[in-house]
Amino acid sequence: MQLLAVALGGAIGAIIRYLVTVWTYPLTGGKFPLGTLIVNVTGSFLIGVVYVAIVERGMLSPEWRLLLMTGLFGALTTFSTFSLETLLLWHNEQPLMALAYILISLVLCLAATGAAIALTMKYL
């Protein structure tokens, strides 16, 4: 049952990630990895909410933690893709864009997770 929870969450996360990437590609013409940024920030926020709901409040079973935190957010967020896209920006002689991407991703993802934990602790 645990493997099924991870697999189901992973499949859903991967599909969402793909759809967000396809949707955002035309917005930047592929010049900035906006889709990856969106899923990383969104996933960072949502993992904060789910962490509080499951770990801090005990509102859902451990299977939900596997489905959501390990499966869904593991497939949705894309740190390996973030790393590759950053290096590609750097190697394509866009070091300022690469550094901006690192800084924006780091600040927004940490802020999203922190905000989610604070809001969920307050309202849940």
PDB file of C-alpha atoms in Angstrom:
ATOM      1  CA  MET A   1       0.000   0.000   0.000  1.00  0.00           C
ATOM      2  CA  GLN A   2       2.862   2.393   0.753  1.00  0.00           C
ATOM      3  CA  LEU A   3       4.471   1.906  -2.659  1.00  0.00           C
ATOM      4  CA  LEU A   4       1.115   2.436  -4.315  1.00  0.00           C
ATOM      5  CA  ALA A   5       0.673   5.730  -2.433  1.00  0.00           C
ATOM      6  CA  VAL A   6       4.112   6.955  -3.570  1.00  0.00           C
ATOM      7  CA  ALA A   7       3.524   5.796  -7.145  1.00  0.00           C
ATOM      8  CA  LEU A   8       0.100   7.425  -7.402  1.00  0.00           C
ATOM      9  CA  GLY A   9       1.349  10.709  -5.958  1.00  0.00           C
ATOM     10  CA  GLY A  10       4.394  10.595  -8.227  1.00  0.00           C
ATOM     11  CA  ALA A  11       2.287  10.059 -11.331  1.00  0.00           C
ATOM     12  CA  ILE A  12       0.021  12.974 -10.471  1.00  0.00           C
ATOM     13  CA  GLY A  13       2.977  15.239  -9.640  1.00  0.00           C
ATOM     14  CA  ALA A  14       4.780  14.387 -12.857  1.00  0.00           C
ATOM     15  CA  ILE A  15       1.683  15.112 -14.947  1.00  0.00           C
ATOM     16  CA  ILE A  16       1.114  18.447 -13.222  1.00  0.00           C
ATOM     17  CA  ARG A  17       4.773  19.375 -13.683  1.00  0.00           C
ATOM     18  CA  TYR A  18       4.588  18.560 -17.390  1.00  0.00           C
ATOM     19  CA  LEU A  19       1.379  20.568 -17.880  1.00  0.00           C
ATOM     20  CA  VAL A  20       2.772  23.623 -16.069  1.00  0.00           C
ATOM     21  CA  THR A  21       5.943  23.482 -18.180  1.00  0.00           C
ATOM     22  CA  VAL A  22       3.950  23.231 -21.417  1.00  0.00           C
ATOM     23  CA  TRP A  23       1.657  26.079 -20.321  1.00  0.00           C
ATOM     24  CA  THR A  24       4.471  28.452 -19.340  1.00  0.00           C
ATOM     25  CA  TYR A  25       6.947  27.781 -22.158  1.00  0.00           C
ATOM     26  CA  PRO A  26       5.255  30.181 -24.621  1.00  0.00           C
ATOM     27  CA  LEU A  27       5.282  32.950 -21.998  1.00  0.00           C
ATOM     28  CA  THR A  28       9.084  33.168 -22.012  1.00  0.00           C
ATOM     29  CA  GLY A  29       9.920  31.503 -25.306  1.00  0.00           C
ATOM     30  CA  GLY A  30      12.115  29.092 -23.380  1.00  0.00           C
ATOM     31  CA  LYS A  31      14.484  31.881 -22.284  1.00  0.00           C
ATOM     32  CA  PHE A  32      13.683  31.480 -18.585  1.00  0.00           C
ATOM     33  CA  PRO A  33      12.605  28.252 -16.822  1.00  0.00           C
ATOM     34  CA  LEU A  34       9.350  29.735 -15.509  1.00  0.00           C
ATOM     35  CA  GLY A  35       7.558  26.377 -15.307  1.00  0.00           C
ATOM     36  CA  THR A  36      10.236  24.913 -13.053  1.00  0.00           C
ATOM     37  CA  LEU A  37      10.174  28.016 -10.875  1.00  0.00           C
ATOM     38  CA  ILE A  38       6.379  27.838 -10.525  1.00  0.00           C
ATOM     39  CA  VAL A  39       6.293  24.153  -9.558  1.00  0.00           C
ATOM     40  CA  ASN A  40       9.181  24.581  -7.111  1.00  0.00           C
ATOM     41  CA  VAL A  41       7.565  27.551  -5.350  1.00  0.00           C
ATOM     42  CA  THR A  42       4.114  25.956  -5.366  1.00  0.00           C
ATOM     43  CA  GLY A  43       5.495  22.643  -4.157  1.00  0.00           C
ATOM     44  CA  SER A  44       7.475  24.405  -1.430  1.00  0.00           C
ATOM     45  CA  PHE A  45       4.330  26.150  -0.226  1.00  0.00           C
ATOM     46  CA  LEU A  46       2.151  23.053  -0.358  1.00  0.00           C
ATOM     47  CA  ILE A  47       4.675  20.849   1.404  1.00  0.00           C
ATOM     48  CA  GLY A  48       4.553  23.332   4.285  1.00  0.00           C
ATOM     49  CA  VAL A  49       0.758  23.022   4.493  1.00  0.00           C
ATOM     50  CA  VAL A  50       0.842  19.238   4.265  1.00  0.00           C
ATOM     51  CA  TYR A  51       3.653  18.977   6.813  1.00  0.00           C
ATOM     52  CA  VAL A  52       1.576  20.838   9.386  1.00  0.00           C
ATOM     53  CA  ALA A  53      -1.612  18.925   8.573  1.00  0.00           C
ATOM     54  CA  ILE A  54       0.052  15.506   8.775  1.00  0.00           C
ATOM     55  CA  VAL A  55       3.062  15.786  11.084  1.00  0.00           C
ATOM     56  CA  GLU A  56       2.106  18.625  13.441  1.00  0.00           C
ATOM     57  CA  ARG A  57      -1.674  18.128  13.586  1.00  0.00           C
ATOM     58  CA  GLY A  58      -1.944  14.414  12.790  1.00  0.00           C
ATOM     59  CA  MET A  59      -4.950  15.024  10.552  1.00  0.00           C
ATOM     60  CA  LEU A  60      -4.062  12.431   7.913  1.00  0.00           C
ATOM     61  CA  SER A  61      -2.581   8.940   7.965  1.00  0.00           C
ATOM     62  CA  PRO A  62       1.066   8.137   7.147  1.00  0.00           C
ATOM     63  CA  GLU A  63      -0.081   6.892   3.729  1.00  0.00           C
ATOM     64  CA  TRP A  64      -1.153  10.443   2.899  1.00  0.00           C
ATOM     65  CA  ARG A  65       2.305  11.675   3.820  1.00  0.00           C
ATOM     66  CA  LEU A  66       3.794   9.178   1.380  1.00  0.00           C
ATOM     67  CA  LEU A  67       1.300  10.043  -1.350  1.00  0.00           C
ATOM     68  CA  LEU A  68       1.614  13.809  -0.999  1.00  0.00           C
ATOM     69  CA  MET A  69       5.045  14.624   0.398  1.00  0.00           C
ATOM     70  CA  THR A  70       7.086  11.807  -1.137  1.00  0.00           C
ATOM     71  CA  GLY A  71       5.124  11.057  -4.306  1.00  0.00           C
ATOM     72  CA  LEU A  72       3.302  14.199  -5.422  1.00  0.00           C
ATOM     73  CA  PHE A  73       5.784  16.845  -4.286  1.00  0.00           C
ATOM     74  CA  GLY A  74       8.768  14.633  -5.097  1.00  0.00           C
ATOM     75  CA  ALA A  75       7.661  14.430  -8.717  1.00  0.00           C
ATOM     76  CA  LEU A  76       6.227  17.942  -8.903  1.00  0.00           C
ATOM     77  CA  THR A  77       9.211  19.859  -7.598  1.00  0.00           C
ATOM     78  CA  THR A  78      12.238  19.599  -9.752  1.00  0.00           C
ATOM     79  CA  PHE A  79      15.472  20.453  -8.051  1.00  0.00           C
ATOM     80  CA  SER A  80      17.461  18.311 -10.455  1.00  0.00           C
ATOM     81  CA  THR A  81      15.870  20.138 -13.372  1.00  0.00           C
ATOM     82  CA  PHE A  82      16.527  23.444 -11.607  1.00  0.00           C
ATOM     83  CA  SER A  83      20.199  22.512 -11.312  1.00  0.00           C
ATOM     84  CA  LEU A  84      20.495  21.545 -14.961  1.00  0.00           C
ATOM     85  CA  GLU A  85      18.665  24.648 -16.195  1.00  0.00           C
ATOM     86  CA  THR A  86      20.893  26.863 -14.046  1.00  0.00           C
ATOM     87  CA  LEU A  87      24.033  25.280 -15.463  1.00  0.00           C
ATOM     88  CA  LEU A  88      22.686  25.560 -18.995  1.00  0.00           C
ATOM     89  CA  LEU A  89      22.007  29.273 -18.500  1.00  0.00           C
ATOM     90  CA  TRP A  90      25.568  29.655 -17.206  1.00  0.00           C
ATOM     91  CA  HIS A  91      27.095  27.672 -20.072  1.00  0.00           C
ATOM     92  CA  ASN A  92      25.043  29.636 -22.594  1.00  0.00           C
ATOM     93  CA  GLU A  93      26.820  32.762 -21.417  1.00  0.00           C
ATOM     94  CA  GLN A  94      23.930  34.023 -19.325  1.00  0.00           C
ATOM     95  CA  PRO A  95      25.581  34.071 -15.880  1.00  0.00           C
ATOM     96  CA  LEU A  96      23.438  36.931 -14.586  1.00  0.00           C
ATOM     97  CA  MET A  97      20.259  35.093 -15.582  1.00  0.00           C
ATOM     98  CA  ALA A  98      21.601  31.947 -13.889  1.00  0.00           C
ATOM     99  CA  LEU A  99      22.381  33.831 -10.688  1.00  0.00           C
ATOM    100  CA  ALA A 100      19.002  35.574 -10.768  1.00  0.00           C
ATOM    101  CA  TYR A 101      17.290  32.212 -11.181  1.00  0.00           C
ATOM    102  CA  ILE A 102      19.186  30.776  -8.197  1.00  0.00           C
ATOM    103  CA  LEU A 103      18.364  33.751  -5.992  1.00  0.00           C
ATOM    104  CA  ILE A 104      14.705  34.001  -7.039  1.00  0.00           C
ATOM    105  CA  SER A 105      14.165  30.261  -6.598  1.00  0.00           C
ATOM    106  CA  LEU A 106      15.835  30.124  -3.212  1.00  0.00           C
ATOM    107  CA  VAL A 107      14.069  33.155  -1.773  1.00  0.00           C
ATOM    108  CA  LEU A 108      10.601  32.313  -3.131  1.00  0.00           C
ATOM    109  CA  CYS A 109      10.713  28.622  -2.207  1.00  0.00           C
ATOM    110  CA  LEU A 110      11.913  29.291   1.343  1.00  0.00           C
ATOM    111  CA  ALA A 111       9.347  32.079   1.726  1.00  0.00           C
ATOM    112  CA  ALA A 112       6.561  29.867   0.373  1.00  0.00           C
ATOM    113  CA  THR A 113       7.357  27.037   2.775  1.00  0.00           C
ATOM    114  CA  GLY A 114       7.703  29.407   5.729  1.00  0.00           C
ATOM    115  CA  ALA A 115       4.456  31.198   4.885  1.00  0.00           C
ATOM    116  CA  ALA A 116       2.629  27.910   4.482  1.00  0.00           C
ATOM    117  CA  ILE A 117       3.802  26.628   7.856  1.00  0.00           C
ATOM    118  CA  ALA A 118       2.891  29.888   9.606  1.00  0.00           C
ATOM    119  CA  LEU A 119      -0.531  30.170   7.945  1.00  0.00           C
ATOM    120  CA  THR A 120      -1.394  26.517   8.427  1.00  0.00           C
ATOM    121  CA  MET A 121      -0.295  26.533  12.084  1.00  0.00           C
ATOM    122  CA  LYS A 122      -2.514  29.581  12.642  1.00  0.00           C
ATOM    123  CA  TYR A 123      -5.622  28.444  10.782  1.00  0.00           C
ATOM    124  CA  LEU A 124      -5.581  24.655  11.041  1.00  0.00           C
TER     125      LEU A 124
END
